[in-house]
Coordinates of C-alpha atoms in Angstrom, one line a residue:
M1 CA 124.8 12.9 81.8
K2 CA 126.4 15.9 83.5
K3 CA 124.2 19.0 83.5
R4 CA 125.6 22.2 82.2
F5 CA 124.6 25.7 83.4
F6 CA 125.0 28.9 81.6
P7 CA 124.9 32.4 83.2
V8 CA 121.5 34.1 83.0
A9 CA 122.9 37.3 81.4
L10 CA 124.4 35.1 78.6
V11 CA 121.2 33.3 78.0
A12 CA 119.3 36.6 77.8
S13 CA 121.8 38.1 75.4
L14 CA 121.6 35.0 73.1
L15 CA 117.8 35.0 73.1
A16 CA 117.8 38.7 72.2
F17 CA 120.3 38.1 69.4
C18 CA 118.0 35.4 68.0
G19 CA 114.9 37.7 68.2
V20 CA 113.4 36.1 71.3
Q21 CA 111.9 38.8 73.6
T22 CA 112.8 38.2 77.3
S23 CA 110.2 39.2 79.9
R24 CA 110.8 42.3 82.0
A25 CA 110.6 42.2 85.8
Q26 CA 107.6 44.6 85.7
T27 CA 105.5 45.9 82.9
P28 CA 103.8 49.3 83.0
E29 CA 100.5 47.6 83.6
Q30 CA 101.9 46.1 86.8
V31 CA 103.1 49.4 88.3
F32 CA 101.1 51.8 90.3
R33 CA 102.4 55.2 89.6
A34 CA 104.1 57.2 92.2
A35 CA 103.3 60.9 92.2
G36 CA 106.0 63.0 90.6
T37 CA 107.8 60.2 88.9
P38 CA 107.7 59.2 85.2
H39 CA 105.4 56.2 84.8
N40 CA 106.8 54.5 81.8
P41 CA 110.1 56.3 80.8
K42 CA 111.5 55.7 77.4
V43 CA 115.0 55.8 78.8
S44 CA 115.4 53.7 82.0
V45 CA 118.1 55.0 84.3
S46 CA 119.0 53.8 87.8
W47 CA 119.6 57.0 89.8
N48 CA 121.0 55.2 92.8
R49 CA 124.5 54.8 91.3
Y50 CA 127.3 56.7 89.5
Y51 CA 128.3 56.5 85.9
D52 CA 131.7 56.9 84.4
Y53 CA 132.4 59.0 81.2
A54 CA 131.3 56.2 78.9
G55 CA 128.1 55.7 81.0
I56 CA 127.2 59.4 80.9
T57 CA 127.9 59.4 77.2
Q58 CA 125.5 56.5 76.7
I59 CA 122.7 58.1 78.7
C60 CA 123.1 61.3 76.9
Q61 CA 122.8 59.6 73.5
Q62 CA 119.8 57.6 74.6
L63 CA 118.0 60.6 75.9
A64 CA 118.6 62.5 72.7
K65 CA 117.5 59.6 70.5
A66 CA 114.4 58.9 72.5
H67 CA 113.2 62.5 72.6
P68 CA 114.4 64.2 69.5
D69 CA 111.8 67.0 69.7
L70 CA 113.0 67.8 73.3
V71 CA 116.6 66.9 73.7
K72 CA 119.5 67.8 71.4
L73 CA 123.1 66.5 72.1
E74 CA 126.2 68.1 70.9
T75 CA 129.8 68.7 71.9
I76 CA 131.3 72.0 72.8
G77 CA 134.9 70.8 72.6
D78 CA 137.4 68.3 74.0
S79 CA 138.9 67.8 77.4
Y80 CA 142.6 67.9 78.1
E81 CA 142.8 64.2 77.4
G82 CA 140.5 64.3 74.4
R83 CA 137.2 63.3 75.8
R84 CA 134.2 65.1 74.2
L85 CA 132.4 67.7 76.4
W86 CA 128.7 67.0 76.0
V87 CA 125.9 69.6 76.3
L88 CA 122.3 68.8 76.1
T89 CA 119.8 71.4 74.9
V90 CA 116.3 70.7 76.4
S91 CA 113.4 72.6 75.1
D92 CA 110.2 72.1 73.1
F93 CA 111.8 72.6 69.7
K94 CA 108.3 72.7 68.1
T95 CA 107.5 76.0 69.8
G96 CA 110.5 78.0 68.6
D97 CA 114.2 78.3 68.4
P98 CA 115.7 77.5 71.8
L99 CA 118.1 80.3 71.3
R100 CA 115.2 82.7 71.3
K101 CA 113.9 81.6 74.7
P102 CA 115.2 82.6 78.2
A103 CA 117.7 79.9 79.2
M104 CA 119.0 78.1 82.3
Y105 CA 122.6 76.8 82.3
I106 CA 123.6 73.8 84.5
D107 CA 126.9 72.0 84.9
G108 CA 128.5 69.6 87.4
N109 CA 131.6 67.8 88.4
I110 CA 134.1 70.6 87.9
H111 CA 136.2 68.8 90.6
S112 CA 137.3 65.2 90.2
N113 CA 135.9 64.0 93.6
E114 CA 132.6 66.0 93.3
I115 CA 131.0 63.4 91.1
Q116 CA 127.3 63.5 91.9
G117 CA 126.9 66.9 90.1
A118 CA 126.9 64.9 86.9
E119 CA 124.1 62.6 88.0
F120 CA 122.1 65.6 89.3
A121 CA 122.5 67.4 85.9
L122 CA 121.6 64.3 83.9
Y123 CA 118.6 63.7 86.2
T124 CA 117.3 67.0 85.3
V125 CA 117.4 66.2 81.5
W126 CA 115.8 62.8 82.1
Y127 CA 113.0 64.2 84.4
L128 CA 112.1 67.0 82.0
A129 CA 112.0 64.9 78.9
E130 CA 110.2 62.0 80.5
N131 CA 107.6 64.0 82.1
F132 CA 106.9 66.4 79.2
Q133 CA 103.8 64.5 77.8
D134 CA 102.1 64.0 81.2
N135 CA 102.9 67.0 83.3
R136 CA 101.3 70.3 82.2
F137 CA 103.8 72.5 84.2
I138 CA 106.8 70.8 82.6
K139 CA 105.2 71.1 79.1
E140 CA 104.5 74.8 79.5
L141 CA 108.0 75.4 80.9
L142 CA 109.8 73.7 77.9
Q143 CA 107.5 75.6 75.5
Q144 CA 108.6 78.9 77.1
K145 CA 112.2 78.2 78.3
T146 CA 115.4 76.4 77.4
F147 CA 117.9 74.4 79.4
Y148 CA 121.6 74.0 78.5
I149 CA 123.0 71.1 80.6
I150 CA 126.7 69.9 80.7
P151 CA 126.8 66.9 83.0
T152 CA 130.5 66.9 83.6
I153 CA 133.0 69.7 82.6
N154 CA 135.9 67.7 84.0
P155 CA 135.5 64.2 82.4
D156 CA 139.2 63.3 82.7
A157 CA 139.4 63.8 86.4
R158 CA 136.1 62.0 86.8
D159 CA 137.3 58.8 85.3
N160 CA 140.6 59.1 87.1
F161 CA 138.7 59.3 90.4
M162 CA 136.4 56.4 89.6
H163 CA 138.9 54.0 87.9
K164 CA 142.1 54.7 89.8
P165 CA 143.0 54.5 93.5
N166 CA 141.8 57.6 95.3
N167 CA 140.3 58.9 98.4
A168 CA 137.3 61.1 99.0
H169 CA 139.6 64.2 99.0
S170 CA 141.8 63.4 96.1
P171 CA 143.2 66.4 94.1
R172 CA 140.5 68.2 92.4
S173 CA 142.0 68.2 88.9
G174 CA 143.1 64.5 88.9
M175 CA 146.3 65.2 86.9
M176 CA 149.2 67.7 86.5
P177 CA 151.9 66.1 88.7
L178 CA 154.1 68.6 90.5
D179 CA 157.5 68.5 92.3
D180 CA 156.3 69.6 95.7
D181 CA 159.5 69.0 97.6
G182 CA 161.9 70.5 95.0
D183 CA 164.0 67.4 94.3
G184 CA 163.5 67.5 90.7
L185 CA 161.2 64.5 90.6
V186 CA 157.4 64.4 90.4
D187 CA 155.1 61.8 91.8
E188 CA 157.9 59.8 93.3
D189 CA 156.3 59.8 96.8
Q190 CA 152.5 60.0 96.4
P191 CA 150.0 57.8 98.2
D192 CA 150.0 54.1 97.1
D193 CA 147.1 51.7 97.1
L194 CA 149.0 49.2 99.2
N195 CA 146.2 46.6 99.5
K196 CA 145.1 47.1 95.8
D197 CA 141.4 47.7 96.7
G198 CA 141.1 50.9 94.6
H199 CA 140.8 53.2 97.7
I200 CA 143.5 55.2 99.3
T201 CA 142.8 54.8 103.0
F202 CA 144.8 55.4 106.2
M203 CA 147.6 53.7 108.0
R204 CA 147.8 53.3 111.7
R205 CA 150.0 51.4 114.1
K206 CA 149.9 50.4 117.7
S207 CA 152.3 52.5 119.8
P208 CA 152.7 53.4 123.5
N209 CA 153.6 56.9 122.3
G210 CA 150.5 57.3 120.2
R211 CA 147.8 59.9 121.0
Y212 CA 144.8 58.0 119.8
I213 CA 142.6 55.3 121.3
L214 CA 139.8 53.1 119.9
D215 CA 136.4 54.6 120.1
P216 CA 134.5 52.5 122.7
Q217 CA 131.4 53.2 120.7
N218 CA 132.8 52.1 117.4
P219 CA 136.2 50.2 117.2
L220 CA 136.6 51.2 113.5
R221 CA 137.2 54.8 114.7
L222 CA 140.2 56.4 116.4
I223 CA 139.6 59.3 118.7
P224 CA 142.1 61.5 120.5
A225 CA 143.1 60.4 123.9
K226 CA 142.4 62.7 126.8
P227 CA 145.4 64.7 128.1
D228 CA 145.8 62.5 131.1
Q229 CA 145.1 59.3 129.3
P230 CA 147.8 57.1 127.5
G231 CA 147.3 56.6 123.8
T232 CA 147.5 53.3 122.1
Y233 CA 147.6 54.2 118.3
E234 CA 149.3 56.7 116.1
L235 CA 148.0 57.8 112.8
L236 CA 150.5 57.6 109.9
G237 CA 148.5 59.3 107.2
Y238 CA 147.4 58.0 103.9
E239 CA 148.7 54.6 102.8
G240 CA 151.9 54.9 100.9
L241 CA 155.5 54.0 100.5
D242 CA 158.9 55.8 100.5
N243 CA 159.5 55.4 96.8
D244 CA 162.5 57.7 96.5
G245 CA 164.4 56.3 99.5
D246 CA 164.6 59.5 101.5
G247 CA 163.1 58.2 104.5
K248 CA 159.8 60.1 104.1
V249 CA 156.4 58.8 103.0
N250 CA 153.9 60.6 100.9
E251 CA 155.8 63.9 101.1
D252 CA 155.7 64.6 97.4
P253 CA 152.1 63.8 96.3
I254 CA 150.5 64.6 93.0
G255 CA 150.0 68.4 92.6
Y256 CA 146.9 69.9 91.3
Y257 CA 145.3 72.8 89.8
D258 CA 141.8 73.9 90.8
P259 CA 139.5 74.4 87.8
N260 CA 137.3 76.6 89.9
R261 CA 140.2 79.2 90.2
D262 CA 140.7 79.5 86.5
W263 CA 137.9 81.8 85.5
G264 CA 138.5 85.3 84.1
W265 CA 136.9 87.3 86.9
N266 CA 139.1 88.6 89.7
W267 CA 141.7 85.9 88.9
Q268 CA 144.7 85.6 91.0
P269 CA 147.9 83.6 90.4
D270 CA 148.9 80.5 92.4
Y271 CA 151.3 82.3 94.8
I272 CA 148.2 84.4 96.0
Q273 CA 145.6 81.7 95.9
R274 CA 146.5 78.1 95.6
G275 CA 145.1 76.2 92.6
A276 CA 145.2 78.8 89.9
F277 CA 146.9 77.6 86.7
K278 CA 148.9 79.7 84.2
Y279 CA 146.3 82.4 83.3
P280 CA 142.6 82.8 83.1
F281 CA 140.9 80.2 81.0
S282 CA 144.2 78.3 80.5
L283 CA 142.2 75.0 80.9
P284 CA 140.6 73.8 77.7
E285 CA 137.4 72.7 79.5
N286 CA 136.7 76.0 81.1
R287 CA 137.5 77.8 77.8
A288 CA 134.9 75.6 76.0
V289 CA 132.3 76.5 78.6
K290 CA 133.1 80.2 78.4
D291 CA 132.9 80.1 74.5
F292 CA 129.6 78.4 74.7
V293 CA 128.1 80.8 77.2
L294 CA 129.3 83.8 74.9
R295 CA 127.5 82.1 72.0
H296 CA 124.3 81.8 74.1
P297 CA 123.3 85.3 75.3
N298 CA 119.9 84.0 76.2
I299 CA 121.3 82.4 79.4
A300 CA 119.8 84.3 82.3
G301 CA 120.2 81.8 85.2
A302 CA 122.9 79.3 86.0
Q303 CA 123.6 76.5 88.5
S304 CA 127.0 74.6 89.1
Y305 CA 126.9 71.5 91.2
H306 CA 129.8 70.8 93.7
N307 CA 130.2 68.9 96.9
N308 CA 129.9 68.9 99.9
G309 CA 128.3 70.4 102.9
G310 CA 124.7 71.2 102.0
M311 CA 125.1 74.8 100.9
I312 CA 123.3 77.0 98.4
L313 CA 126.1 79.5 97.5
R314 CA 126.0 82.7 95.6
G315 CA 128.6 85.4 95.2
P316 CA 130.5 87.4 95.7
G317 CA 133.4 85.1 96.1
A318 CA 135.7 87.8 97.4
E319 CA 134.9 90.9 99.5
E320 CA 136.4 93.1 96.9
D321 CA 133.5 92.1 94.6
Q322 CA 130.7 93.3 96.7
N323 CA 130.0 96.2 94.4
T324 CA 129.0 93.7 91.6
Y325 CA 126.0 92.8 93.7
N326 CA 123.6 95.7 94.4
R327 CA 120.2 95.8 96.3
D328 CA 118.1 94.7 93.4
D329 CA 120.3 91.7 92.4
N330 CA 120.5 90.7 96.1
Q331 CA 116.7 90.8 96.4
V332 CA 116.4 88.4 93.6
Y333 CA 119.1 86.0 95.0
D334 CA 117.4 86.1 98.4
L335 CA 114.0 85.2 97.0
L336 CA 115.5 82.2 95.1
G337 CA 117.7 81.2 98.1
K338 CA 114.8 81.2 100.5
Y339 CA 112.8 78.9 98.0
A340 CA 115.9 76.6 97.8
E341 CA 116.1 76.2 101.6
Q342 CA 112.4 75.1 101.6
V343 CA 112.7 72.4 99.0
I344 CA 116.1 71.1 100.0
P345 CA 116.0 70.3 103.7
G346 CA 119.3 70.7 105.5
Y347 CA 120.8 73.0 102.9
T348 CA 121.7 76.6 103.9
Y349 CA 121.6 79.7 101.6
M350 CA 125.0 81.4 102.0
V351 CA 127.4 84.1 100.5
V352 CA 130.8 82.7 99.7
Y353 CA 133.1 85.4 101.0
R354 CA 130.8 86.3 104.0
D355 CA 130.0 82.8 105.2
L356 CA 132.9 80.8 104.1
Y357 CA 136.1 82.5 102.7
S358 CA 137.4 84.5 99.8
A359 CA 137.7 82.8 96.5
F360 CA 139.1 84.3 93.4
G361 CA 138.6 83.4 89.7
G362 CA 135.6 81.2 90.5
E363 CA 133.0 80.1 87.8
L364 CA 130.3 81.6 90.0
D365 CA 131.7 85.0 89.9
W366 CA 132.5 84.9 86.2
F367 CA 129.0 84.1 85.3
H368 CA 127.6 86.9 87.4
G369 CA 130.4 89.4 87.1
A370 CA 131.3 89.1 83.4
R371 CA 127.9 88.0 82.0
G372 CA 125.4 89.3 84.5
I373 CA 123.8 86.0 85.0
F374 CA 122.0 85.0 88.2
T375 CA 124.1 82.1 89.4
F376 CA 124.2 79.6 92.2
T377 CA 126.7 76.9 93.3
N378 CA 125.1 74.1 95.3
E379 CA 127.4 72.1 97.6
L380 CA 125.7 68.8 97.6
M381 CA 125.4 66.1 100.2
S382 CA 124.4 67.7 103.5
P383 CA 125.3 66.0 106.8
Y384 CA 121.7 66.7 107.7
L385 CA 120.7 63.9 105.3
Q386 CA 122.2 61.2 107.4
F387 CA 119.8 61.4 110.3
D388 CA 117.6 64.4 109.4
R389 CA 119.1 66.6 111.9
K390 CA 121.8 69.3 112.1
T391 CA 124.9 68.6 114.0
A392 CA 127.8 70.5 115.1
S393 CA 131.1 70.3 113.1
G394 CA 134.2 68.4 114.2
Q395 CA 134.0 65.4 116.4
E396 CA 130.3 65.1 116.6
R397 CA 129.9 65.2 112.8
E398 CA 132.6 62.7 112.3
A399 CA 130.9 60.4 114.8
E400 CA 127.7 60.6 112.9
Q401 CA 129.5 59.5 109.7
Y402 CA 130.6 56.4 111.5
D403 CA 127.2 55.8 112.9
F404 CA 125.5 56.2 109.5
N405 CA 128.0 53.9 107.9
K406 CA 127.2 51.3 110.6
M407 CA 123.5 51.7 111.0
L408 CA 122.3 52.4 107.4
L409 CA 125.1 51.2 105.2
F410 CA 126.2 48.2 107.3
N411 CA 129.8 49.2 107.1
D412 CA 129.8 49.0 103.3
A413 CA 131.6 52.4 103.1
F414 CA 134.5 51.3 105.2
V415 CA 137.6 49.3 104.4
E416 CA 138.0 47.2 107.5
W417 CA 141.4 47.5 109.3
E418 CA 143.9 44.9 108.1
P419 CA 147.6 44.4 108.9
F420 CA 150.3 45.2 106.4
D421 CA 154.1 44.8 106.8
H422 CA 155.3 48.3 105.8
P423 CA 159.0 48.5 104.7
T424 CA 159.4 51.8 106.6
Y425 CA 157.0 51.7 109.5
G426 CA 156.9 47.9 110.3
M427 CA 153.6 46.3 111.1
V428 CA 150.8 48.7 110.5
E429 CA 147.0 48.5 109.9
I430 CA 145.4 49.9 106.7
G431 CA 141.7 50.9 106.7
G432 CA 139.2 53.8 106.5
F433 CA 136.4 55.2 104.6
K434 CA 136.2 54.4 100.9
K435 CA 136.5 57.0 98.2
N436 CA 132.8 57.0 97.7
Y437 CA 132.0 58.3 101.1
P438 CA 131.2 60.6 102.8
R439 CA 131.4 63.3 100.2
A440 CA 129.4 61.3 97.7
H441 CA 125.8 60.3 98.4
P442 CA 125.0 56.8 99.3
G443 CA 122.8 55.3 96.6
F444 CA 119.4 55.5 98.5
L445 CA 119.9 59.2 99.1
L446 CA 121.2 60.1 95.6
E447 CA 117.9 60.2 93.8
E448 CA 116.0 62.1 96.4
D449 CA 118.6 64.9 96.6
A450 CA 118.9 64.9 92.8
H451 CA 115.2 65.5 92.6
R452 CA 115.1 68.3 95.2
N453 CA 118.1 70.1 93.7
M454 CA 116.5 69.7 90.2
A455 CA 113.3 71.2 91.6
F456 CA 115.1 74.3 92.7
T457 CA 116.7 74.8 89.2
V458 CA 113.3 74.2 87.6
Y459 CA 111.9 76.9 89.8
Q460 CA 114.8 79.3 89.0
T461 CA 114.1 78.6 85.2
Y462 CA 110.4 79.3 85.8
Q463 CA 111.3 82.6 87.3
L464 CA 113.4 83.7 84.3
P465 CA 111.8 86.6 82.4
Q466 CA 108.3 86.0 81.1
L467 CA 107.3 88.9 78.9
E468 CA 103.8 89.9 78.0
I469 CA 102.4 92.7 75.8
R470 CA 99.3 94.1 77.3
E471 CA 97.1 97.2 77.5
V472 CA 97.6 98.5 74.0
Q473 CA 95.7 101.7 73.7
T474 CA 95.1 104.0 70.8
R475 CA 94.0 107.7 70.8
K476 CA 93.2 109.8 67.8
L477 CA 95.2 113.0 67.3
S478 CA 94.9 115.9 64.9
N479 CA 96.2 115.9 61.4
G480 CA 95.6 112.1 60.9
L481 CA 97.9 111.1 63.6
T482 CA 97.3 108.2 66.1
E483 CA 98.9 107.7 69.4
V484 CA 99.7 104.1 70.3
T485 CA 100.6 103.2 73.9
A486 CA 101.7 99.7 75.1
T487 CA 102.6 98.1 78.3
I488 CA 105.3 95.5 78.3
A489 CA 105.2 93.5 81.5
N490 CA 107.6 90.9 83.0
N491 CA 105.6 88.3 85.1
R492 CA 108.5 86.7 86.8
I493 CA 111.0 87.9 89.5
I494 CA 114.1 87.9 87.3
P495 CA 114.7 91.0 85.2
T496 CA 115.8 91.1 81.6
H497 CA 119.0 92.7 82.7
S498 CA 120.7 92.2 86.1
S499 CA 122.2 95.3 87.7
Q500 CA 125.7 94.1 86.9
D501 CA 124.5 93.8 83.2
L502 CA 123.2 97.3 83.2
K503 CA 126.3 98.7 84.9
Y504 CA 128.7 97.4 82.3
K505 CA 126.2 97.2 79.3
I506 CA 127.0 93.5 78.9
E507 CA 124.1 92.8 76.7
R508 CA 122.2 94.9 74.3
P509 CA 118.9 96.6 75.3
D510 CA 115.6 95.0 74.8
Y511 CA 113.9 96.1 71.7
V512 CA 110.1 96.9 71.4
S513 CA 109.0 97.4 67.9
L514 CA 105.7 98.5 66.2
K515 CA 105.5 97.2 62.7
D516 CA 103.6 100.1 61.2
Q517 CA 105.5 101.8 58.4
S518 CA 104.4 105.3 59.1
I519 CA 105.8 106.0 62.6
V520 CA 106.9 109.6 63.1
A521 CA 107.9 109.4 66.8
G522 CA 108.7 106.9 69.5
L523 CA 108.9 107.4 73.3
V524 CA 109.8 105.3 76.3
M525 CA 107.4 106.6 78.9
E526 CA 108.7 107.6 82.4
N527 CA 105.2 108.5 83.6
A528 CA 102.3 107.8 81.2
D529 CA 99.7 109.5 83.5
L530 CA 101.6 112.7 83.4
N531 CA 102.5 112.3 79.8
L532 CA 106.2 112.2 80.5
G533 CA 108.5 110.3 78.2
K534 CA 111.9 110.2 76.6
E535 CA 111.8 110.4 72.9
Q536 CA 114.1 108.2 70.8
K537 CA 114.8 110.1 67.7
Q538 CA 116.8 107.6 65.7
N539 CA 114.9 104.5 64.5
P540 CA 111.7 105.3 66.5
S541 CA 109.9 102.2 65.3
R542 CA 112.3 100.0 67.4
L543 CA 112.5 101.4 70.8
E544 CA 115.5 100.4 73.0
I545 CA 114.6 99.5 76.5
P546 CA 117.5 99.2 79.1
N547 CA 115.6 96.7 81.3
I548 CA 112.3 95.2 82.0
P549 CA 112.3 94.7 85.8
G550 CA 111.2 91.5 87.5
M551 CA 107.4 91.6 88.4
G552 CA 107.3 95.0 86.7
Y553 CA 106.6 96.7 83.4
V554 CA 107.5 99.5 81.1
K555 CA 105.3 101.7 78.9
V556 CA 106.1 102.8 75.4
R557 CA 104.3 105.1 73.0
W558 CA 104.4 105.8 69.2
I559 CA 102.9 108.5 67.1
V560 CA 101.8 107.1 63.8
L561 CA 100.7 109.0 60.7
A562 CA 97.6 106.6 60.1
N563 CA 94.1 106.5 61.2
K564 CA 94.2 102.6 61.5
P565 CA 97.9 101.8 62.2
D566 CA 99.3 98.3 62.0
L567 CA 99.1 97.2 65.7
T568 CA 101.6 94.3 65.5
I569 CA 104.0 94.7 68.3
E570 CA 107.2 92.6 68.9
V571 CA 109.4 92.4 72.0
D572 CA 112.9 91.1 71.4
S573 CA 114.9 90.5 74.6
R574 CA 118.2 88.5 74.7
K575 CA 117.4 87.0 78.1
G576 CA 113.7 87.6 78.0
G577 CA 112.7 85.9 74.7
V578 CA 110.7 87.1 71.8
V579 CA 107.1 87.9 71.9
T580 CA 104.9 89.0 69.0
Q581 CA 101.2 89.9 69.0
K582 CA 98.7 91.7 66.8
F583 CA 96.1 93.8 68.4

């Protein structure tokens, strides 16, 4: 009798359907816990790969279901093509309203080809939730603070990049075809996937007039011939066809807008800066993020994940915006940036306009300039990660990419050159790096870099304002009056109001209230030792404090018509949280 074989996955599915439990490869009892890693996570996720929109949605749903007291999933709107924009609120819901705690905002994947930001953001949710029970630091952090995390704010372009032919540098938006050559047609001459492998690579052909030769160290690579050396190859650009019959190839590619030029701070139109769309916040995804941030004034810190280059960026994006960052704010940024360089090897703390170029209408500048939020943009995947060393740019860095692909990826990131009979160019060869390299992390580097970047955002969240009421003193005065003096301290480096916030009065002042009903005067003390203070004549029971500085304090004083006043004090700060204490 002929034996019949069934796929293992099918057998496992049938057994599960019938109620039969299949064995796991390892049980928790068989695993020796590695430091800093969840031992037995409720949600198992492989962090050495990338997930499309459906995969991200499933992980979000699983985390919210497995940790209902820590993770809440909701949508903030829909993308251009109708995909839900997911946001995960991560906090210990049992210790108070997340909206009343200082908050950290994180997003990723604003650009189509900058995919790993979504995994880095999701890893943060997973790590916080899965470590809450066993890690005292994480538990205390979520008791005191809130995270708002949007894994991808450009899900349409993400799925386009993953599921359709693209290269590592494909248009950032992933849609919006344009007529770049003015012939009245769009997309008629854009790169074509000639060998149908899902990657847009390069075309080359042998030619005695070419200016390239094969690299003797790596025949997959072309290098420029020396001036006195004959070339053997010419590069023809990305693989593609002359679809409109004008004798040109790939001259009318898909146009794009840049979602990171759409934000309403120092916005410039397309003819000044390439990539801007119709007007600020003309993109539905960015509008949804903007509206969410406006509804959550407790956001005091932010991180947006991009790629690549290994950079820890902060504003200003343009030289004209230097006045939005003063000495006090710069000091906070510098302290955080120095920490980031320590925990993320190979990454460099930089200022956009000073160290790169001027950029207008960026998310980074809107968060800081319009909302007064301390914000970083990390450009993920540093070349340093390839061989744990810094290299010069240009030819040396390109050579390292080929060496890394050969020595550690075993050429898995490269489409081997193969012949193709091109209708315009004749016999050519098609090949080159796949779309998942070198901007995207190889799998074995993905989790480590996700963890290091996550650690930086956790540290930034830890340094959000942490308020404490201390040194409450009373002194008897004449005529039945009592003087009450309190010190309100901020035990972290980030103030309750950035200098930009204070300059434009973006957020309301902090409130410090004494609950006694017989208050006759209230003062914000300028120098308590010299008894110098500024009286607040209206509503003296709730004093308005412009700012509680990082690693600093303010003193307040009330005069109360009572021998034994009610010493219940409340501090209510939008970005510093709410603290109530009875003395």
